[in-house]
CSV table of C-alpha atoms and ligand atoms in Angstrom, one decimal:
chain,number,residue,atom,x,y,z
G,155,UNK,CA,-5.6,12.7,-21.4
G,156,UNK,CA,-9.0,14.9,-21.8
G,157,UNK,CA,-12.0,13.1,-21.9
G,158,UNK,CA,-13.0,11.8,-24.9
G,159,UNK,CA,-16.2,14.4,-24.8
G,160,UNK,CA,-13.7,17.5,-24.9
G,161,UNK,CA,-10.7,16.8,-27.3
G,162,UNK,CA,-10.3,17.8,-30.3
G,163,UNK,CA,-11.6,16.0,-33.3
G,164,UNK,CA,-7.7,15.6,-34.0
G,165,UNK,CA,-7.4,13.9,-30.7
G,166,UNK,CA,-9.9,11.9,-31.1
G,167,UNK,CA,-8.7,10.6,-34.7
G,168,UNK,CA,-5.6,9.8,-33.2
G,169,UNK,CA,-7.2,8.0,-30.3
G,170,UNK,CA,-9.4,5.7,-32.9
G,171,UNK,CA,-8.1,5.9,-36.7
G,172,UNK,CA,-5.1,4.0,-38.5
G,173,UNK,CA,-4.9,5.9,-41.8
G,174,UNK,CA,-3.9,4.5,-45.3
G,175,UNK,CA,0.1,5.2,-46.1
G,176,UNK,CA,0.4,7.0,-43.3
G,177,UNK,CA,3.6,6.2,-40.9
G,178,UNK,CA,2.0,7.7,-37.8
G,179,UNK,CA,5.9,7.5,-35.7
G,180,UNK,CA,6.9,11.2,-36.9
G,181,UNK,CA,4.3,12.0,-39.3
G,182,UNK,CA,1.9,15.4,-38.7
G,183,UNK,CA,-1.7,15.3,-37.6
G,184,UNK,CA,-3.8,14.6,-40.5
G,185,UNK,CA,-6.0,17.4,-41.5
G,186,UNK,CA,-9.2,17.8,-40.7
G,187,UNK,CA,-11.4,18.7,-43.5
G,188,UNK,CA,-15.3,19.8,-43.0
G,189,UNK,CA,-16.2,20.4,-46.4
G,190,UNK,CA,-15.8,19.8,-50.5
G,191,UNK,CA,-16.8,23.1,-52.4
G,192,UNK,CA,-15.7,22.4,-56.5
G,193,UNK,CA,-11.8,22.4,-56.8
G,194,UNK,CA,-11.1,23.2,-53.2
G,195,UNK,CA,-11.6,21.4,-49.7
G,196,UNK,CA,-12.1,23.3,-47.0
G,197,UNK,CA,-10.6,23.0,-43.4
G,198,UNK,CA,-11.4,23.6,-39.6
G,199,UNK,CA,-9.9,26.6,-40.0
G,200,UNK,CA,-11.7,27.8,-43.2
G,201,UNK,CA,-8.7,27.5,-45.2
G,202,UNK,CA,-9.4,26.8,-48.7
G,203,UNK,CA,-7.1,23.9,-50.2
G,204,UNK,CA,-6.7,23.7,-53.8
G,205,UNK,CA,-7.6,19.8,-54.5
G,206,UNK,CA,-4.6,19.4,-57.2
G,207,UNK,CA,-4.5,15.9,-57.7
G,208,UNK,CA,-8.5,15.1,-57.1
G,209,UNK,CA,-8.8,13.3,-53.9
G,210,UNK,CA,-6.4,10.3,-55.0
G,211,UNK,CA,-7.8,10.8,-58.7
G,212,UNK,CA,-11.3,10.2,-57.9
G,213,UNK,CA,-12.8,13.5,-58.4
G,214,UNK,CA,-14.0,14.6,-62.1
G,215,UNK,CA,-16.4,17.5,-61.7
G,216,UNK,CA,-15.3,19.1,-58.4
G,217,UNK,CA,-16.6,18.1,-54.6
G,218,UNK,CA,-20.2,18.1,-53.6
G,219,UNK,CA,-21.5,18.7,-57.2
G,220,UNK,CA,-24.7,19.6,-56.9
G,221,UNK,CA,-26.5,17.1,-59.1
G,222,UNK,CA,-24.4,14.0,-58.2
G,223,UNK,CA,-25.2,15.3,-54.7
G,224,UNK,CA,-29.1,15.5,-55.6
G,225,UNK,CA,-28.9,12.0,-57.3
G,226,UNK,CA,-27.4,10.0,-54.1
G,227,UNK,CA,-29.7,12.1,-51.9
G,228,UNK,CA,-32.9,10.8,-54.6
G,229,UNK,CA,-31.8,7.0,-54.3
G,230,UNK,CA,-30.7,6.8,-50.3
G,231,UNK,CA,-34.5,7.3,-50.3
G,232,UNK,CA,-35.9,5.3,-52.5
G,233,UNK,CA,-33.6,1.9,-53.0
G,234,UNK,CA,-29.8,1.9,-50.6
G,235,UNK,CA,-29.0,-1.2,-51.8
G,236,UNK,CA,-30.3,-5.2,-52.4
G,237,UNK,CA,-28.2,-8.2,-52.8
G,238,UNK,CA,-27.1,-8.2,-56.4
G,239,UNK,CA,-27.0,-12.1,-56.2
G,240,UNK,CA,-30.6,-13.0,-57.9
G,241,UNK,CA,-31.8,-9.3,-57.7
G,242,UNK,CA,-31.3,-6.2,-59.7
G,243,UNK,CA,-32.0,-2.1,-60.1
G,244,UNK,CA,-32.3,0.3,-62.6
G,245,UNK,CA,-29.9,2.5,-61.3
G,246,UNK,CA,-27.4,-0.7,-62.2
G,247,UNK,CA,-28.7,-1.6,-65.3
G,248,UNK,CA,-28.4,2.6,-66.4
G,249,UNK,CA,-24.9,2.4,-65.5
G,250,UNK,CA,-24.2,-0.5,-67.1
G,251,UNK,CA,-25.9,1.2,-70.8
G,252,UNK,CA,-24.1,3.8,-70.2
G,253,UNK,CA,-20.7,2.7,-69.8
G,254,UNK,CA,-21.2,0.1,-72.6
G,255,UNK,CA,-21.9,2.9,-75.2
G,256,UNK,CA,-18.8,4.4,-73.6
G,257,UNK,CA,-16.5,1.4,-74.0
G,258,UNK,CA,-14.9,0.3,-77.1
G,259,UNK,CA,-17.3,-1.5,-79.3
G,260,UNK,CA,-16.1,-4.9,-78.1
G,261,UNK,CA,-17.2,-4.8,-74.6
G,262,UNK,CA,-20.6,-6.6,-73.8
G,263,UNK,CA,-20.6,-7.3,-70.2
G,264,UNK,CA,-20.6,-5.3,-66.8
G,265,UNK,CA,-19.4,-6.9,-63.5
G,266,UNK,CA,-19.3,-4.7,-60.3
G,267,UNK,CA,-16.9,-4.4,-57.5
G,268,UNK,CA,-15.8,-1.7,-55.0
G,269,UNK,CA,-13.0,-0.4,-56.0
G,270,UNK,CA,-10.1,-0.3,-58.1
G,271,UNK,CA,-8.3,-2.9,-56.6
G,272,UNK,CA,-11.6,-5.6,-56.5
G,273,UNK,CA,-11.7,-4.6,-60.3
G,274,UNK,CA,-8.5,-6.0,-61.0
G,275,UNK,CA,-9.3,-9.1,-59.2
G,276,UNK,CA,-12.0,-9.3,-60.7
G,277,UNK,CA,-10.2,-9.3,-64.2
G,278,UNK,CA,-7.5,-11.5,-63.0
G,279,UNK,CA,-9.9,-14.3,-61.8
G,280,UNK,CA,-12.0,-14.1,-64.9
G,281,UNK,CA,-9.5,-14.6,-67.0
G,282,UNK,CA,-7.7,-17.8,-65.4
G,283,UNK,CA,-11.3,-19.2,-65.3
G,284,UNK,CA,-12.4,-18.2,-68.9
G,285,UNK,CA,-9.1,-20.5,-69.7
G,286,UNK,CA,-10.0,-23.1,-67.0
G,287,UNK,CA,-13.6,-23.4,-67.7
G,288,UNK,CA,-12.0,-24.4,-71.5
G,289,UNK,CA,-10.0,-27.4,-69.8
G,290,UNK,CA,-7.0,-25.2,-70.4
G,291,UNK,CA,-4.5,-24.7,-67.7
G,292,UNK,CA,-3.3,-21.4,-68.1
G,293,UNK,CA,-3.0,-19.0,-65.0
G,294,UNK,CA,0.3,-17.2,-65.6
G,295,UNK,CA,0.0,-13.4,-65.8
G,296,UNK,CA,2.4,-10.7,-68.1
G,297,UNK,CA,2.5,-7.7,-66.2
G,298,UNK,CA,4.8,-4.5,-66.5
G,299,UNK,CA,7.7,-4.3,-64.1
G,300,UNK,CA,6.8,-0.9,-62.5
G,301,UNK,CA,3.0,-1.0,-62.5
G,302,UNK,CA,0.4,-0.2,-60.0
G,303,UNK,CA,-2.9,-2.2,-59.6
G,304,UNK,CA,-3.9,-2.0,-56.4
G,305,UNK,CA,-3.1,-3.3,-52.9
G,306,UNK,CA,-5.2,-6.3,-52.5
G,307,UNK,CA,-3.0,-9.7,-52.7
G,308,UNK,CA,-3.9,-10.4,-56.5
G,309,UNK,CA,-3.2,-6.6,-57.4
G,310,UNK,CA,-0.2,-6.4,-55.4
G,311,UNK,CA,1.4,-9.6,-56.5
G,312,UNK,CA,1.1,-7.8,-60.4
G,313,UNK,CA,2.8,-4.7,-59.4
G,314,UNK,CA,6.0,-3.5,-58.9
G,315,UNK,CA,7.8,-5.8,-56.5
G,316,UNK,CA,9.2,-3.3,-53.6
G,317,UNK,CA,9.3,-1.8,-50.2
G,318,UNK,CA,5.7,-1.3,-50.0
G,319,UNK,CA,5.4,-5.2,-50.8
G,320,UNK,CA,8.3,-6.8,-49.1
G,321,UNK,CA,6.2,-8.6,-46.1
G,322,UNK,CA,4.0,-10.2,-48.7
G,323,UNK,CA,6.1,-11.6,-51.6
G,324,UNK,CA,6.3,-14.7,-50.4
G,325,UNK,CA,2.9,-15.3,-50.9
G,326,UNK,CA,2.4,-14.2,-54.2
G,327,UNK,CA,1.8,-16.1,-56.8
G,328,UNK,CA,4.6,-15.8,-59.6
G,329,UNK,CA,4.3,-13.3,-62.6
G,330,UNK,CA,6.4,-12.3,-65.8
G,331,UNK,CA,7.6,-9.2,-65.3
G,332,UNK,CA,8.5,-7.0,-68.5
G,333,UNK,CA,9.5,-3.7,-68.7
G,334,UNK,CA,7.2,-0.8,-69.2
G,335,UNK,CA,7.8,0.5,-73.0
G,336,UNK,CA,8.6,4.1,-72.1
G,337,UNK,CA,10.1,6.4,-74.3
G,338,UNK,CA,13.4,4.9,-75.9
G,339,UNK,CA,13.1,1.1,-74.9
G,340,UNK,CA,10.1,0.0,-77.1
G,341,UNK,CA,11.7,-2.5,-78.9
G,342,UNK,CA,13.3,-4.0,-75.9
G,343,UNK,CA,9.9,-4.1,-74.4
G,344,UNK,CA,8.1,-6.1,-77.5
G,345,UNK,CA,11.1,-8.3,-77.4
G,346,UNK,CA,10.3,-8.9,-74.0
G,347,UNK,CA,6.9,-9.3,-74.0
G,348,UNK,CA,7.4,-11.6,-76.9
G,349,UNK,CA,9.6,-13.9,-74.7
G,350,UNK,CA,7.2,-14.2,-72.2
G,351,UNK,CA,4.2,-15.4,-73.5
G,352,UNK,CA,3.9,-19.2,-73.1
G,353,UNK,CA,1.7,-22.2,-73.8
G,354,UNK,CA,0.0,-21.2,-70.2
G,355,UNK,CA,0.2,-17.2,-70.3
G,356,UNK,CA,-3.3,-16.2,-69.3
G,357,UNK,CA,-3.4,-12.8,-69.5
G,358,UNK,CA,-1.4,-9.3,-70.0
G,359,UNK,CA,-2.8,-7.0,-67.7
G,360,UNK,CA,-1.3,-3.3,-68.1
G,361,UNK,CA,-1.9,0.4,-67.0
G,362,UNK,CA,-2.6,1.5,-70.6
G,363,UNK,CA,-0.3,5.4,-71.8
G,364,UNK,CA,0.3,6.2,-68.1
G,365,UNK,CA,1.5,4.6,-65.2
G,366,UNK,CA,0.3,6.3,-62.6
G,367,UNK,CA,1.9,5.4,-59.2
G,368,UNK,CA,5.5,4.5,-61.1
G,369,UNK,CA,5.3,8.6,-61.3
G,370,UNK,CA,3.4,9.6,-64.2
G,371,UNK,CA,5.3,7.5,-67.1
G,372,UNK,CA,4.2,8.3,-70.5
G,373,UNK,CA,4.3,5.7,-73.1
G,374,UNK,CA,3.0,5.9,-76.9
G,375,UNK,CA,-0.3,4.4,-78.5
G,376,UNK,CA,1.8,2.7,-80.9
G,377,UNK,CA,3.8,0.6,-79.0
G,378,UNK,CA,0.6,-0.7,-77.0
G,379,UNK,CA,-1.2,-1.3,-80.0
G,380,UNK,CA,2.0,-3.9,-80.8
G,381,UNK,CA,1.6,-5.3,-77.5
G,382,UNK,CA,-2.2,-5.6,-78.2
G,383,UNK,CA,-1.4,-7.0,-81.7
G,384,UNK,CA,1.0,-9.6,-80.4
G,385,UNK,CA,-1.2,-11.0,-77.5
G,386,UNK,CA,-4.2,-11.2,-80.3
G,387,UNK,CA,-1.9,-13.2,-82.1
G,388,UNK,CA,-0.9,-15.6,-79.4
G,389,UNK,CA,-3.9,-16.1,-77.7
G,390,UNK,CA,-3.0,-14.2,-74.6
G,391,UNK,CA,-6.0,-12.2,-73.3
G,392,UNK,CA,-5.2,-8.7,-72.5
G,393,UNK,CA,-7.0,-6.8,-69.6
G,394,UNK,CA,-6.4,-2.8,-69.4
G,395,UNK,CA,-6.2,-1.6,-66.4
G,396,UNK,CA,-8.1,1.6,-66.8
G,397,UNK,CA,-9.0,2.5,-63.4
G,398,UNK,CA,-6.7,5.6,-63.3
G,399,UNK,CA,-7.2,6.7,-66.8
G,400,UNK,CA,-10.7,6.3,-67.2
G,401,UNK,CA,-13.1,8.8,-67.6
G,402,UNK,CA,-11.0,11.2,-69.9
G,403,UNK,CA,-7.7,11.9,-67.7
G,404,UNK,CA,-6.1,11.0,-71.0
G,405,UNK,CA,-8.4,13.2,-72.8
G,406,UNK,CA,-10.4,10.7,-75.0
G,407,UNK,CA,-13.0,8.8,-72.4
G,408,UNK,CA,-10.7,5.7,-72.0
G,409,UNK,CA,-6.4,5.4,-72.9
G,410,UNK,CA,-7.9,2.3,-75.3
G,411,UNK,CA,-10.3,4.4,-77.0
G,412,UNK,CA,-6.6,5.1,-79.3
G,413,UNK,CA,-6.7,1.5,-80.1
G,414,UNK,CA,-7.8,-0.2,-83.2
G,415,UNK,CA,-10.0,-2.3,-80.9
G,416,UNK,CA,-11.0,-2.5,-77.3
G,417,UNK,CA,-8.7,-5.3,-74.5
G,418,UNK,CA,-10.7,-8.1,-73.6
G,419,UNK,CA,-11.0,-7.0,-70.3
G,420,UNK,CA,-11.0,-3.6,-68.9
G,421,UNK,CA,-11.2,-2.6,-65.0
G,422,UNK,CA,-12.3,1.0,-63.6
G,423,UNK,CA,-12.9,2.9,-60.6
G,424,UNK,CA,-11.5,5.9,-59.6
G,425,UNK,CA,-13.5,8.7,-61.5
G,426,UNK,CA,-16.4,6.2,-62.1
G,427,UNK,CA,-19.0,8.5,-59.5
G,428,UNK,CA,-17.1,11.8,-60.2
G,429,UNK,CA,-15.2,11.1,-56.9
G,430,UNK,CA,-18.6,10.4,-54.6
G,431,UNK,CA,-18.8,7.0,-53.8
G,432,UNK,CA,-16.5,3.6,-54.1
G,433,UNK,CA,-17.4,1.6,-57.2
G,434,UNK,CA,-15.7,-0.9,-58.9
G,435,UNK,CA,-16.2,-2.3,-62.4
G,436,UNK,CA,-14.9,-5.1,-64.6
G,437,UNK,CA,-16.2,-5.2,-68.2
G,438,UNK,CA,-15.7,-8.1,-70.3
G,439,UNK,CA,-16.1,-9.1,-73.9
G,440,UNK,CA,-18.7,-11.6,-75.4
G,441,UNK,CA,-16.2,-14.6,-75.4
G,442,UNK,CA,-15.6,-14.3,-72.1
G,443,UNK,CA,-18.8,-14.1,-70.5
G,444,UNK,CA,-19.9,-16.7,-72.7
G,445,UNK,CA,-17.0,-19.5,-71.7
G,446,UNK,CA,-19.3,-18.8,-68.1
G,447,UNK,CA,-22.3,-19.9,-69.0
G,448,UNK,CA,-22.7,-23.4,-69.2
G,449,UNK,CA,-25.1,-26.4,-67.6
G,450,UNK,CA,-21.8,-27.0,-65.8
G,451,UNK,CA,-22.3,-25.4,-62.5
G,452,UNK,CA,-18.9,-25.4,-61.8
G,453,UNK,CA,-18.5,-22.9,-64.7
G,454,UNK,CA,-19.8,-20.4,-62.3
G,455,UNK,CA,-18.0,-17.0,-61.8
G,456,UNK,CA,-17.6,-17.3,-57.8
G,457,UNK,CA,-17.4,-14.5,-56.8
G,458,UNK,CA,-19.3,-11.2,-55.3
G,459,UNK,CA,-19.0,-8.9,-52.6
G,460,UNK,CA,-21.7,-7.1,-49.9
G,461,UNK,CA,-22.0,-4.0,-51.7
G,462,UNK,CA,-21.7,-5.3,-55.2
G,463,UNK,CA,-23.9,-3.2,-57.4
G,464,UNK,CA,-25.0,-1.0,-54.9
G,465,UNK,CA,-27.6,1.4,-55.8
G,466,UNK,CA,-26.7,4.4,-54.5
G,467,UNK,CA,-22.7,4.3,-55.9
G,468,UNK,CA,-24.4,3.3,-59.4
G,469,UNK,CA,-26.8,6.4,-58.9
G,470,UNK,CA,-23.5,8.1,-58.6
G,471,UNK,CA,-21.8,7.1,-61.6
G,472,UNK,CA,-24.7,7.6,-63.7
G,473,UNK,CA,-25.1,11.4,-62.7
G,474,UNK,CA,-21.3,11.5,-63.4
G,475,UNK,CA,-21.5,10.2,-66.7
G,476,UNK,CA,-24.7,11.8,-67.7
G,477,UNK,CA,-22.3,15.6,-66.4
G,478,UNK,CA,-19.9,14.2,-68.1
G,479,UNK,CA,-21.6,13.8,-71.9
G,480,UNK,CA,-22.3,17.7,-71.7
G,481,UNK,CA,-21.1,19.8,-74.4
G,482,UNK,CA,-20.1,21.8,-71.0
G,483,UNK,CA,-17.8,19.4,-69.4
G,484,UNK,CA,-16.4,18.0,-72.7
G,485,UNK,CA,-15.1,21.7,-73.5
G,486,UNK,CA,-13.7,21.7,-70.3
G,487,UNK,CA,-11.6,18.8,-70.5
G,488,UNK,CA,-10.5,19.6,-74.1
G,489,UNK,CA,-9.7,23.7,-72.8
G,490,UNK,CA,-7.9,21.6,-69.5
G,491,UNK,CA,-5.8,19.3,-72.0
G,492,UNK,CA,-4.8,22.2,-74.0
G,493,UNK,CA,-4.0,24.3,-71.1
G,494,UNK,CA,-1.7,21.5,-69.4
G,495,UNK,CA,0.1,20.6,-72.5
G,496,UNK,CA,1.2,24.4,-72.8
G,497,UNK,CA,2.4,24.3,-69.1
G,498,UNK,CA,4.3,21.0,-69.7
G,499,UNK,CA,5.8,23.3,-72.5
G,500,UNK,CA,6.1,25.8,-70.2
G,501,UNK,CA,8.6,24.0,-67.8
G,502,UNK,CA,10.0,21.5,-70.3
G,503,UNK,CA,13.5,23.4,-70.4
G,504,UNK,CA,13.3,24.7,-66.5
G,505,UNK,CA,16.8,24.3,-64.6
G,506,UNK,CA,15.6,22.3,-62.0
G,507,UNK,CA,13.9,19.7,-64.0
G,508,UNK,CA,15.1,16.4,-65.9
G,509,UNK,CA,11.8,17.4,-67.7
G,510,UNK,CA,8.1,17.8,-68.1
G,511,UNK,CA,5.8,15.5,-69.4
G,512,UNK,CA,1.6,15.7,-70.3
G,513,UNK,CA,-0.7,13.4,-71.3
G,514,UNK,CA,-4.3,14.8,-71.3
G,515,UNK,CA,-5.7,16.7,-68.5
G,516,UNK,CA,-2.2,15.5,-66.6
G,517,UNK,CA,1.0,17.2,-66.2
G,518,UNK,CA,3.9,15.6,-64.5
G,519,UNK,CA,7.3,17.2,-63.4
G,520,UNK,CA,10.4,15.4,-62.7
G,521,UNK,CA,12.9,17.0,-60.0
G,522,UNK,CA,16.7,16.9,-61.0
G,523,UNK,CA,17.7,14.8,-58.1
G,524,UNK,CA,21.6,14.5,-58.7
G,525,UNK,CA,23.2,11.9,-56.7
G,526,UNK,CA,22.2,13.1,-53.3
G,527,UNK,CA,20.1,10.5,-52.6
G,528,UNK,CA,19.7,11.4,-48.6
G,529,UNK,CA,18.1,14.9,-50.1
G,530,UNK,CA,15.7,12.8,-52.4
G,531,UNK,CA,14.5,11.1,-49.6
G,532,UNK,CA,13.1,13.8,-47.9
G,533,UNK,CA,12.4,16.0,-50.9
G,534,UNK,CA,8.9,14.2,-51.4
G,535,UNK,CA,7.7,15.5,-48.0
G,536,UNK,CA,9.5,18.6,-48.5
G,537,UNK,CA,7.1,19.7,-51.2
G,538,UNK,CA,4.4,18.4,-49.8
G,539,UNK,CA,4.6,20.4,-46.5
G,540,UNK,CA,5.7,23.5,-48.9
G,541,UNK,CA,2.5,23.5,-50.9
G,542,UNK,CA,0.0,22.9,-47.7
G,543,UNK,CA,1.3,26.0,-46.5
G,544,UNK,CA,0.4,27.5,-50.1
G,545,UNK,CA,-3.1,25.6,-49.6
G,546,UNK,CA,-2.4,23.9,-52.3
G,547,UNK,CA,-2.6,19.5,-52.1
G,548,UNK,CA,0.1,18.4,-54.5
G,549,UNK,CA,0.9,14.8,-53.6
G,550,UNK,CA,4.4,14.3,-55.2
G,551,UNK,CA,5.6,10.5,-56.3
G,552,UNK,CA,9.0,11.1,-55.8
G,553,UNK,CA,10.7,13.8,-57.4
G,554,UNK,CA,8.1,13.8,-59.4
G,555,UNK,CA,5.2,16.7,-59.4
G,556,UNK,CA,2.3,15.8,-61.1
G,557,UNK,CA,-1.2,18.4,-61.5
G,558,UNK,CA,-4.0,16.3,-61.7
G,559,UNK,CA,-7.2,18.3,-61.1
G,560,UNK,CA,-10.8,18.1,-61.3
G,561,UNK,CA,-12.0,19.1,-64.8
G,562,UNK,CA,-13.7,22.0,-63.0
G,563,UNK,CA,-10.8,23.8,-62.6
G,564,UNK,CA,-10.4,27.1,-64.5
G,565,UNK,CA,-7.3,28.5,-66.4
G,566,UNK,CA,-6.8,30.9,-63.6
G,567,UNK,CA,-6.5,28.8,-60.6
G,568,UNK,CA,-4.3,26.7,-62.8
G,569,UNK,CA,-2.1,29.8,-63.4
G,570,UNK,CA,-1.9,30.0,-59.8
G,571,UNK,CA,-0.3,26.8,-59.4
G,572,UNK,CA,2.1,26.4,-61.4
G,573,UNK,CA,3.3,29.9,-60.7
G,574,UNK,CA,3.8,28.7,-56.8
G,575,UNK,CA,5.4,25.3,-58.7
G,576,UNK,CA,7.8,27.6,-60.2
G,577,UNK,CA,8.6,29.6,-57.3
G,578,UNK,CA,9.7,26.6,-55.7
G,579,UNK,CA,11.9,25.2,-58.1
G,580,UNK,CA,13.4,28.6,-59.1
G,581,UNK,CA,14.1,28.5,-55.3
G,582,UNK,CA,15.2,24.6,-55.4
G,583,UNK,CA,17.6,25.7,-58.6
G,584,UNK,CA,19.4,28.7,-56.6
G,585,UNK,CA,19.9,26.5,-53.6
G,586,UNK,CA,21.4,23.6,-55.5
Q,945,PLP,C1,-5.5,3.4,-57.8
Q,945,PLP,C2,-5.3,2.3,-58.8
Q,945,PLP,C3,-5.7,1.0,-58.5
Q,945,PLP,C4,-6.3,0.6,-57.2
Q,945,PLP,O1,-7.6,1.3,-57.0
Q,945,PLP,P1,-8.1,1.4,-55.5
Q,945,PLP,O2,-9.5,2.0,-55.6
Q,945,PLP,O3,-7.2,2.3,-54.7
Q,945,PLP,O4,-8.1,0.0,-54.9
Q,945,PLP,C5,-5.6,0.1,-59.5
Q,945,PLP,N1,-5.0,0.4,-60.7
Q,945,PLP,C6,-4.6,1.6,-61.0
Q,945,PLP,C7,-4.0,1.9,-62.3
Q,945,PLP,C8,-4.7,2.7,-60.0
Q,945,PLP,O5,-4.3,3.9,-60.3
């Protein structure tokens, strides 16, 4: 073993780091990245990587923007962050105008967290209280089947039930599970949905047009409005977990924009400070901020964390969001939702596809996988590995490609690819 002073930075992250989803028995040396530069990341080497799904969805205008750069430089210097308990900032108090012209009309209230997974938390523990704070004991929660809300207990317990969850079920608490509405089993779903609200259903908490992690899954406005409708009707509050397609991934600002009204609840991260800092948000309606406030200490909402509100993150998000009401980043996203609807066209009918699917400024691609089930388990890492090489990050769920870039991204560098995406599966189609 070389001394710490001489090994390689590689060495040394394997020394000292545990990294996220990351099976280190057998897996390759992470790599080491020195700099963000717009759509592409940059390497030891000087490689330049094509960022294709945006840093785990978090980046919106490219890395190292220059002006959200300039705005976390500007507030490191002049406030990095005070308790939020008893205290506040402007930068907070921005963000929080900001996003409330943003949101569906509805929305009147703007609770901060870290991260996508403290935002659903968030929304699950207000809810249960805004019922408990009533003298009503209602604390079950509807939740889709094959959803994705994060990886904190609360969040995990609401998600898809599977390998990554095994250790922990026994401590959830319990949930009704429904299916996901996608294409072809709306009615079922309703039906569903319908059967499981009861006298103590809380909330419904869902990943509103897309869920994300379950591999890109498409589902219509429609049917979620009739989900919406029928939990309006029974009294169920519904919270919309926006955290992946907020910030127009969908193409309109937020997936509940399409709705007739706003959820009661909403929860977003992610694109929030254009991929810069971690921020977490929870907005809330009137009704249930006000079943908080009360003489009744007890009516409290307990809970915060360290960095809650912290200044610099919220200087972040504002310079994202004041980038992203330009007339200049609007025609971007609209040109990027045109452009990956045509490519979704573009592969819809390709051999080695079960088909191609877009919503937005997101394309997905599902692999024809066949029954060889041993070749689907390594397929994932297959394409992954292929694509590095190509200096192009493409994180694949499953058989299932997806192109979700930064909305910096021109039509060329798009071109370029899906042209190495069709390579491969023209290659993938001969060999099968
Ligand atoms: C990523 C994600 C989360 C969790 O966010 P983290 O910031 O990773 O904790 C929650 N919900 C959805 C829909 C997500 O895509």
């Amino acid at each position: 073993m070389p001394s710490i002073r001489n090994m390689s930075l590689l060495q040394k992250d394997i020394q000292n780091i545990w990294h996220p989803f990351t099976q280190t028995y057998g897996s390759e040396a992470p790599v080491a990245i020195l700099k963000g530069e717009g759509l592409y990341l940059i390497d030891e080497e000087g490689n330049r990587i094509i960022d294709a799904v945006s840093s785990w969805w978090t980046s919106i205008h490219g890395h190292c923007h220059p002006y959200i750069a300039q705005k976390i430089a500007e507030q490191a210097s002049t406030l990095d962050h005070v308790i939020f308990a008893g205290f506040t900032h402007p930068k907070a108090v921005d963000l929080s105008q900001h996003l409330l012209r943003l949101l569906p009309a509805n929305f009147s209230k703007i609770f901060f967290s870290d991260d996508g997974s403290t935002a659903v938390e968030v929304a699950i523990k207000m809810a249960v209280q805004y019922w408990h704070n009533q003298g009503q004991t209602k604390n079950r929660i509807i939740a889709f089947k094959e959803a994705y809300h994060g990886d904190t207990f609360g969040a995990m317990a609401i998600g898809e039930r599977g390998a990554f969850t095994k250790a922990f079920e026994s401590l959830f608490f319990e949930v009704d599970f429904i299916d996901a509405p996608l294409p072809g089993s709306e009615e079922r779903c309703l039906q569903q949905l319908q059967e499981a609200m009861r006298s103590d259903t809380a909330a419904f908490i869902f990943e509103p047009l897309l869920l994300g992690t379950a591999g890109m899954q498409m589902y219509s406005v429609e049917v979620l409005q009739k989900m919406v409708d029928l939990c309006k009707a029974a009294g169920v509050l519904t919270i919309a977990d926006e955290v992946l397609t907020g910030f127009y991934r969908t193409g309109k600002c937020f997936a509940t924009n399409n709705l007739k009204s706003g959820s009661d609840i909403i929860c977003l991260s992610k694109g929030i400070t254009g991929g810069t800092m971690a921020l977490g948000v929870t907005a809330c309606a009137q009704h249930i901020y006000d079943a908080f406030v009360s003489e009744d200490k007890f009516k409290t909402f307990f809970h915060g964390h360290s960095y809650t509100g912290n200044p610099i993150a919220c200087a972040a998000a504002c310079a994202n969001l004041e980038l992203l009401a330009t007339a200049d980043s609007l025609q971007k996203i609209s040109e990027l939702c045109r452009l990956q609807a045509q490519w979704a066209q573009h592969f819809a009918a390709h051999p080695a596809l079960r088909g191609a699917r877009n919503l937005g400024t997101i394309t997905a691609l599902e692999i024809k996988t066949g029954d060889n089930t041993s070749y689907f388990n390594t397929l994932r890492d297959t394409i992954y590995q292929h694509f590095m090489r190509k200096n192009i990050l493409l994180r694949p769920l499953g058989n299932i490609i997806y192109v979700l870039p930064p909305y910096c991204i021109t039509a060329d560098e798009l071109q370029h690819i899906y042209s190495e995406i069709e390579l491969f599966l023209n290659q993938l189609h001969t060999k099968s």
